[in-house]
Amino acid sequence: MEEMRILLRNKDKINPTSAQDYIQTGGYEALRKALSMDGQEIIDTLKAAGLRGRGGAGFPTHMKMQFAKNAEDDVKYVVCNADEGEPGTNKDRVLLTTDPNSVFEGMAIAAKAIGAHKGFIYLRAEYPYVFPILKEAIENARAARCLGDDILGSGFSFDIEIHSGAGAYVCGEETALFESIEGHRGEPRYRPPFPGTKGLFGKPTLLNNVETLANFAPILRNGPDWFRKIGSEGSPGTKLFTICGNVNHRGVYEFPMGVNLKEIIYDVCGGIAEGKGLLAVQTGGSSGAIINATQIDLPLDIDHVSASGGRLGCGTILVIDDTNCIVDIVRNNLDFFRSESCGQCTPCREGGTHLYELICKICDGKGTLRDMDTIVDLANTMRITALCGLGHSTAVPVLTSLQNFREVYESHLDGDYCPVCGKDWGN
Amino acid sequence: MVTIHIDGQELQVKKGITILEAARSANIKIPTLCYHEDQKIKSVCRICLVEIEGQRLLQAACSYPVSEGMVIKTASPKVIKARRNVLELILARHPQDCLNCPKNGFCELQDLTQELHMKRPIRYQRDIRPHQVDESSTSIVRDPTKCILCTRCIEACEDGQTIGVIGKENRGFDTIVVPPYGKDMNETVCVNCGQCVQVCPVGALTIKDDTDKIYENLDSGKILVAQVAPSVRTTIAEALGEAPGTPSAGRLVTAMKLLGFHYVFDADFSADLTIMEEGYELLDRIKNGGVLPMITSCCPAWVKFCETYNPKYVKHLSTAKSPQQMFGPVIKTYFAEKHKIDPANICSISIMPCTAKKFECQREEMNDSGYQDVDISLTVQELANMIREAGINYADLPETPFDDPFGLGSGAGEIFAATGGVMEAALRTVYEVVTGKTLEKLDFHDVRGLDNLKEAEVDLNGTIVRVAVVHGLGNAREIMRKVRAGTANYHFIEVMACPGGCIGGGGNPIRNWKKVKARTESVYQQDRDLPVRKSHETDAIKTIYKEFLGEPLSDKAHHLLHTSYCNRQDLLR
């Protein structure tokens, strides 16, 4: 199966920091077009294209943009969320290191649409080597007058500042990200107010994922009809997928939305490594659903994956072979979430740790049926009571794995031997 | 206006208000925990959850705004279950030694647990934070094991007082509210104002309890001599369950006598004495080119703040001691001599609205009588505990006057309790001393009230004296910025660390602005009701200067009633 490279069109073909290279491949043409358009026309174009966010929630991009445009304020911001923290995910890094100008162009188009003149790229702390690439690329883009004052002679000004994170997963949550840029502890804010009306420094803010922004230029250049023809009806366009785990060919691939998961695993990635069997797949990163081997004939677009109990999220596919234990995988997930909770709200701060401890108890062969009930009750509570998405999604791998691998949990309760959790519990 | 439905009730409410506000307007109670009516919305405890039709998630009523057509359920089975489940998570982390917790009976978590009828056992492994109780401060006990991370104290200290002694460390399950860098409270810039104690819903921040010291001194046969601060008579009844602002000076004296205090004096007297010394000092500074603006020094939290953040500007502080620290040496010298009591046998106790007074009486400068001038400072909350312990039925007590020779103080001393009170009291006296005329209108309304900065001008025989009043250390920081820049064009500034002045102090019963306003009104009413309303006109003041001190700013007055300040800027390192 062939990749469809729209976002990765320049990967390994141009010097990523050279604005001139980018321009020679048709770069900044979309921006030039956008600069001659009314803000509303740009938003309408994205609306017609049906673009949805690529960071996690799959929210219609034009709606976010419309909120920020409608907000009345002299100062507005465009923020690029490059805090790619979802375990196993590398797609934003690939975009930023191979074609950063496509992201800048998207940000500038967004700025023109909502009336912003300043943008921030919030870069994941663990990507320090990306920082100089972005810095150089921004300087070159300024020199080419594609950023800065009077962009492309249009009179419109927009500039970008890079801001490094400090290593907290929760800062990928948009409002925690704002807090972090503002110099505060990275804790999410309650909503409403939403960022579109009150975001960074209290100003109307449009925040998009790297990949979402990279879609703006191709859409403007080729038109919404072109975009609609790619992908599935509810999720037009392509998607970057990071395939990780026990497959032969791991990596970042670009496919139209709706590509079949089974085909990705077996055709694109060469199947399970070392000839082992498939146990499970987790879609959308650590906060995604864990499905079993019988469920992988699944079109990967936003709505289909949601229907499976998880979400497409950032497009990360963790393939798990049958030498693993699902309870152990979930334990590992929970260990991640409990240490990444900001500690602000009760359900996530306390619940995350108790979930982890209960799962550990099951791993240790000391779990009871009552513990299983507690796990379900707690996970369901966290899902509806936590302050932000981190607390809501901690429950997802727990609940979906319980649904799809109930017998594995029960065999731990029964004291059956588990080769991974390692103990022959006997009686 | 928007139309909403709460629990089947149709309501017209203002657009943009929160669900909690809307529910309260309809007398529907939604339980809360981190919410505090005088503070920012936090939305972190997740107790005030409600169900909104069409939404999968439950929303926090404290932060979620109403919108047209919204249908809200505040007590559906889903909501009740979720609230209990969240509360269970809090309880799994909270020591359950309620019966011997200082907050027993006044704890918001206790109330909530009762309200939610939390009758089932906790399903999780108990995991109490392994941290030690920090009793290093003279005024505040910090027990991090009890903290529920509502962050009210952080806001009170950082946003309100602009100090930020405590903040969050670590994240997730390990999150904790602590002073920075593993410091104990006494090693920090904490000014002991107790505003954090006032907002803590649980027993994580409480007042250092010195009541046992009183019993010990009683037991050992000491003569217990107490001074009662102006605001105490306004808040003690409230601490014992009566309405905010109920004055009870007479009943208070009766109760203290029942508790075994031998002498109970009215610290309105020493407030009057402060006015005499401070007023004459001001006139002296104006006349002889002294350092101006002069700034009040009766608030020990403010004094420590100034010594820490503006050590070069302590020369602006009046050298006159606070009323508490004036009364101390007066008791152990003048009173002891007069009543032929060995000062070594006196236990001098102050009853204060203030936690910082505990710090002040232990300052090394405060030993001018040859002994520690004030031995123990008790807050209103502690005295209320003693009254309860003794089984005294406060509501039905007869009234007893304060003891002589200090008798009844003036209305000027009385209003020390409220922000602007010291200034107003000083102006009443200074005006008459300078002009020799009787002040026609005693009420200086310009310096009253709760504005952040209050200013006034008074014509003293052709000299215009400009004064300013601030309360809350955020406002104090602001005005010190002006003093440093040389743009504080005033002769005299009053600073009180607590919002609202002493009547809002950290040692009072738990405050909110509504209560502070009621207390303040009561203070000014008591001023109006007093026979003498000017400090220099009370008998006790006239007598002590005649018999003992000579005149204001005399050598003896300087020795006993004035002090010096130190540099504490190292606390910032």
Short mmCIF file of N, CA, C and O in Angstrom, two decimals, chain B residues 197-263:
data_model
loop_
_atom_site.label_atom_id
_atom_site.label_comp_id
_atom_site.label_asym_id
_atom_site.label_seq_id
_atom_site.Cartn_x
_atom_site.Cartn_y
_atom_site.Cartn_z
N VAL B 197 -4.83 30.75 57.62
CA VAL B 197 -5.62 30.00 58.59
C VAL B 197 -7.10 30.31 58.40
O VAL B 197 -7.96 29.44 58.53
N GLN B 198 -7.36 31.58 58.09
CA GLN B 198 -8.74 32.02 57.94
C GLN B 198 -9.46 31.33 56.78
O GLN B 198 -10.67 31.21 56.79
N VAL B 199 -8.72 30.90 55.77
CA VAL B 199 -9.38 30.30 54.61
C VAL B 199 -9.25 28.78 54.54
O VAL B 199 -9.94 28.14 53.75
N CYS B 200 -8.36 28.21 55.36
CA CYS B 200 -8.17 26.75 55.29
C CYS B 200 -9.46 26.04 55.73
O CYS B 200 -9.95 26.26 56.83
N PRO B 201 -10.00 25.18 54.86
CA PRO B 201 -11.27 24.53 55.21
C PRO B 201 -11.10 23.39 56.21
O PRO B 201 -12.06 22.94 56.81
N VAL B 202 -9.87 22.92 56.35
CA VAL B 202 -9.62 21.75 57.20
C VAL B 202 -8.57 22.10 58.26
O VAL B 202 -8.30 23.27 58.50
N GLY B 203 -7.99 21.10 58.86
CA GLY B 203 -7.03 21.34 59.93
C GLY B 203 -5.59 21.43 59.46
O GLY B 203 -4.67 21.20 60.24
N ALA B 204 -5.38 21.79 58.20
CA ALA B 204 -4.01 21.85 57.67
C ALA B 204 -3.28 23.10 58.14
O ALA B 204 -2.07 23.09 58.30
N LEU B 205 -4.00 24.18 58.34
CA LEU B 205 -3.41 25.41 58.85
C LEU B 205 -4.27 25.88 60.02
O LEU B 205 -5.45 26.19 59.84
N THR B 206 -3.68 25.88 61.18
CA THR B 206 -4.44 26.28 62.36
C THR B 206 -3.60 27.24 63.20
O THR B 206 -2.39 27.37 63.00
N ILE B 207 -4.26 27.87 64.15
CA ILE B 207 -3.57 28.81 65.03
C ILE B 207 -2.79 28.03 66.07
O ILE B 207 -3.30 27.05 66.63
N LYS B 208 -1.56 28.44 66.33
CA LYS B 208 -0.76 27.83 67.39
C LYS B 208 -1.51 27.99 68.71
O LYS B 208 -1.83 29.11 69.10
N ASP B 209 -1.78 26.89 69.37
CA ASP B 209 -2.62 26.93 70.57
C ASP B 209 -1.77 27.17 71.82
O ASP B 209 -0.96 26.32 72.19
N ASP B 210 -1.98 28.33 72.46
CA ASP B 210 -1.22 28.65 73.67
C ASP B 210 -2.08 28.59 74.93
O ASP B 210 -1.67 29.09 75.98
N THR B 211 -3.26 27.98 74.81
CA THR B 211 -4.16 28.01 75.97
C THR B 211 -3.60 27.20 77.15
O THR B 211 -3.82 27.57 78.30
N ASP B 212 -2.85 26.15 76.84
CA ASP B 212 -2.29 25.36 77.95
C ASP B 212 -1.38 26.19 78.83
O ASP B 212 -1.30 25.98 80.04
N LYS B 213 -0.68 27.15 78.21
CA LYS B 213 0.22 28.01 78.99
C LYS B 213 -0.56 28.81 80.02
O LYS B 213 -0.05 29.11 81.10
N ILE B 214 -1.79 29.17 79.68
CA ILE B 214 -2.61 29.94 80.62
C ILE B 214 -2.90 29.07 81.84
O ILE B 214 -2.72 29.50 82.98
N TYR B 215 -3.33 27.83 81.55
CA TYR B 215 -3.65 26.94 82.67
C TYR B 215 -2.41 26.69 83.54
O TYR B 215 -2.49 26.65 84.76
N GLU B 216 -1.27 26.51 82.89
CA GLU B 216 -0.03 26.27 83.65
C GLU B 216 0.27 27.44 84.58
O GLU B 216 0.63 27.26 85.74
N ASN B 217 0.12 28.67 84.06
CA ASN B 217 0.42 29.84 84.88
C ASN B 217 -0.58 30.01 86.01
O ASN B 217 -0.22 30.45 87.10
N LEU B 218 -1.84 29.67 85.72
CA LEU B 218 -2.86 29.71 86.77
C LEU B 218 -2.49 28.74 87.88
O LEU B 218 -2.52 29.08 89.06
N ASP B 219 -2.12 27.56 87.45
CA ASP B 219 -1.76 26.48 88.35
C ASP B 219 -0.59 26.84 89.24
O ASP B 219 -0.54 26.49 90.41
N SER B 220 0.38 27.56 88.65
CA SER B 220 1.59 27.86 89.40
C SER B 220 1.43 29.12 90.26
O SER B 220 2.40 29.61 90.81
N GLY B 221 0.21 29.64 90.33
CA GLY B 221 -0.05 30.74 91.25
C GLY B 221 0.32 32.13 90.75
O GLY B 221 0.43 33.07 91.52
N LYS B 222 0.57 32.25 89.44
CA LYS B 222 0.89 33.56 88.89
C LYS B 222 -0.34 34.47 88.92
O LYS B 222 -1.49 33.99 88.91
N ILE B 223 -0.11 35.78 88.96
CA ILE B 223 -1.20 36.74 88.83
C ILE B 223 -1.44 36.94 87.33
O ILE B 223 -0.56 37.39 86.60
N LEU B 224 -2.60 36.58 86.89
CA LEU B 224 -2.91 36.68 85.47
C LEU B 224 -3.51 38.05 85.16
O LEU B 224 -4.60 38.38 85.63
N VAL B 225 -2.76 38.82 84.40
CA VAL B 225 -3.20 40.16 84.06
C VAL B 225 -3.42 40.20 82.55
O VAL B 225 -2.50 39.95 81.78
N ALA B 226 -4.66 40.50 82.16
CA ALA B 226 -4.95 40.44 80.73
C ALA B 226 -5.29 41.81 80.17
O ALA B 226 -5.87 42.65 80.87
N GLN B 227 -4.92 42.01 78.93
CA GLN B 227 -5.38 43.18 78.18
C GLN B 227 -6.20 42.66 77.00
O GLN B 227 -5.82 41.69 76.35
N VAL B 228 -7.33 43.31 76.76
CA VAL B 228 -8.22 42.84 75.70
C VAL B 228 -8.25 43.87 74.57
O VAL B 228 -8.63 45.02 74.79
N ALA B 229 -7.82 43.44 73.39
CA ALA B 229 -7.70 44.36 72.26
C ALA B 229 -9.07 44.91 71.85
O ALA B 229 -10.10 44.25 72.07
N PRO B 230 -9.07 46.11 71.23
CA PRO B 230 -10.33 46.74 70.86
C PRO B 230 -11.28 45.83 70.08
O PRO B 230 -12.47 45.76 70.39
N SER B 231 -10.77 45.09 69.09
CA SER B 231 -11.71 44.35 68.24
C SER B 231 -12.26 43.09 68.89
O SER B 231 -13.24 42.53 68.42
N VAL B 232 -11.61 42.63 69.97
CA VAL B 232 -12.01 41.35 70.55
C VAL B 232 -13.45 41.36 71.04
O VAL B 232 -14.21 40.41 70.85
N ARG B 233 -13.85 42.48 71.63
CA ARG B 233 -15.23 42.56 72.16
C ARG B 233 -16.26 42.51 71.04
O ARG B 233 -17.42 42.25 71.28
N THR B 234 -15.79 42.75 69.81
CA THR B 234 -16.71 42.71 68.67
C THR B 234 -16.77 41.33 68.03
O THR B 234 -17.73 40.99 67.36
N THR B 235 -15.74 40.51 68.22
CA THR B 235 -15.74 39.22 67.52
C THR B 235 -15.85 38.00 68.43
O THR B 235 -16.08 36.89 67.95
N ILE B 236 -15.68 38.19 69.75
CA ILE B 236 -15.69 37.01 70.62
C ILE B 236 -17.07 36.34 70.66
O ILE B 236 -17.17 35.11 70.63
N ALA B 237 -18.13 37.15 70.66
CA ALA B 237 -19.47 36.55 70.69
C ALA B 237 -19.71 35.75 69.41
O ALA B 237 -20.30 34.67 69.43
N GLU B 238 -19.22 36.30 68.30
CA GLU B 238 -19.34 35.59 67.01
C GLU B 238 -18.62 34.25 67.08
O GLU B 238 -19.13 33.24 66.59
N ALA B 239 -17.44 34.25 67.71
CA ALA B 239 -16.69 32.99 67.84
C ALA B 239 -17.45 31.97 68.67
O ALA B 239 -17.21 30.78 68.57
N LEU B 240 -18.38 32.47 69.47
CA LEU B 240 -19.16 31.57 70.32
C LEU B 240 -20.57 31.40 69.79
O LEU B 240 -21.49 31.03 70.53
N GLY B 241 -20.74 31.68 68.51
CA GLY B 241 -21.99 31.31 67.85
C GLY B 241 -23.00 32.44 67.69
O GLY B 241 -24.08 32.22 67.15
N GLU B 242 -22.69 33.65 68.13
CA GLU B 242 -23.64 34.74 67.97
C GLU B 242 -23.41 35.45 66.63
O GLU B 242 -22.46 35.16 65.91
N ALA B 243 -24.29 36.41 66.31
CA ALA B 243 -24.21 37.07 65.00
C ALA B 243 -22.94 37.91 64.90
O ALA B 243 -22.51 38.51 65.89
N PRO B 244 -22.33 37.97 63.70
CA PRO B 244 -21.15 38.81 63.51
C PRO B 244 -21.45 40.25 63.92
O PRO B 244 -22.52 40.78 63.61
N GLY B 245 -20.52 40.85 64.66
CA GLY B 245 -20.69 42.25 65.06
C GLY B 245 -21.44 42.42 66.36
O GLY B 245 -21.72 43.53 66.77
N THR B 246 -21.75 41.31 67.07
CA THR B 246 -22.40 41.44 68.38
C THR B 246 -21.37 41.87 69.41
O THR B 246 -20.47 41.09 69.73
N PRO B 247 -21.47 43.10 69.96
CA PRO B 247 -20.47 43.51 70.95
C PRO B 247 -20.76 42.86 72.29
O PRO B 247 -21.92 42.65 72.65
N SER B 248 -19.71 42.53 73.04
CA SER B 248 -19.95 41.85 74.32
C SER B 248 -18.82 42.10 75.30
O SER B 248 -18.36 41.17 75.97
N ALA B 249 -18.41 43.38 75.44
CA ALA B 249 -17.29 43.69 76.33
C ALA B 249 -17.58 43.23 77.75
O ALA B 249 -16.75 42.57 78.39
N GLY B 250 -18.78 43.55 78.25
CA GLY B 250 -19.12 43.23 79.63
C GLY B 250 -19.15 41.74 79.90
O GLY B 250 -18.62 41.25 80.91
N ARG B 251 -19.77 41.00 79.00
CA ARG B 251 -19.83 39.55 79.17
C ARG B 251 -18.44 38.92 79.07
O ARG B 251 -18.12 37.94 79.75
N LEU B 252 -17.63 39.51 78.19
CA LEU B 252 -16.27 39.00 78.01
C LEU B 252 -15.48 39.10 79.31
O LEU B 252 -14.80 38.15 79.72
N VAL B 253 -15.59 40.26 79.98
CA VAL B 253 -14.86 40.43 81.24
C VAL B 253 -15.36 39.41 82.27
O VAL B 253 -14.56 38.75 82.95
N THR B 254 -16.67 39.24 82.33
CA THR B 254 -17.23 38.25 83.27
C THR B 254 -16.66 36.86 82.99
O THR B 254 -16.21 36.15 83.90
N ALA B 255 -16.66 36.49 81.70
CA ALA B 255 -16.17 35.16 81.33
C ALA B 255 -14.71 34.99 81.71
O ALA B 255 -14.30 33.95 82.25
N MET B 256 -13.92 36.04 81.46
CA MET B 256 -12.48 35.93 81.77
C MET B 256 -12.25 35.83 83.27
O MET B 256 -11.34 35.13 83.73
N LYS B 257 -13.08 36.52 84.03
CA LYS B 257 -12.95 36.41 85.49
C LYS B 257 -13.29 34.98 85.93
O LYS B 257 -12.62 34.40 86.78
N LEU B 258 -14.34 34.43 85.31
CA LEU B 258 -14.71 33.05 85.63
C LEU B 258 -13.57 32.09 85.28
O LEU B 258 -13.36 31.08 85.95
N LEU B 259 -12.83 32.42 84.21
CA LEU B 259 -11.73 31.55 83.80
C LEU B 259 -10.53 31.68 84.74
O LEU B 259 -9.62 30.87 84.68
N GLY B 260 -10.54 32.70 85.59
CA GLY B 260 -9.45 32.82 86.55
C GLY B 260 -8.50 33.98 86.32
O GLY B 260 -7.51 34.12 87.05
N PHE B 261 -8.76 34.78 85.31
CA PHE B 261 -7.91 35.96 85.10
C PHE B 261 -8.13 36.91 86.28
O PHE B 261 -9.26 37.18 86.66
N HIS B 262 -7.02 37.41 86.85
CA HIS B 262 -7.16 38.25 88.04
C HIS B 262 -7.52 39.68 87.67
O HIS B 262 -8.30 40.32 88.33
N TYR B 263 -6.91 40.18 86.64
CA TYR B 263 -7.22 41.53 86.18
C TYR B 263 -7.52 41.48 84.68
O TYR B 263 -6.79 40.82 83.93
#
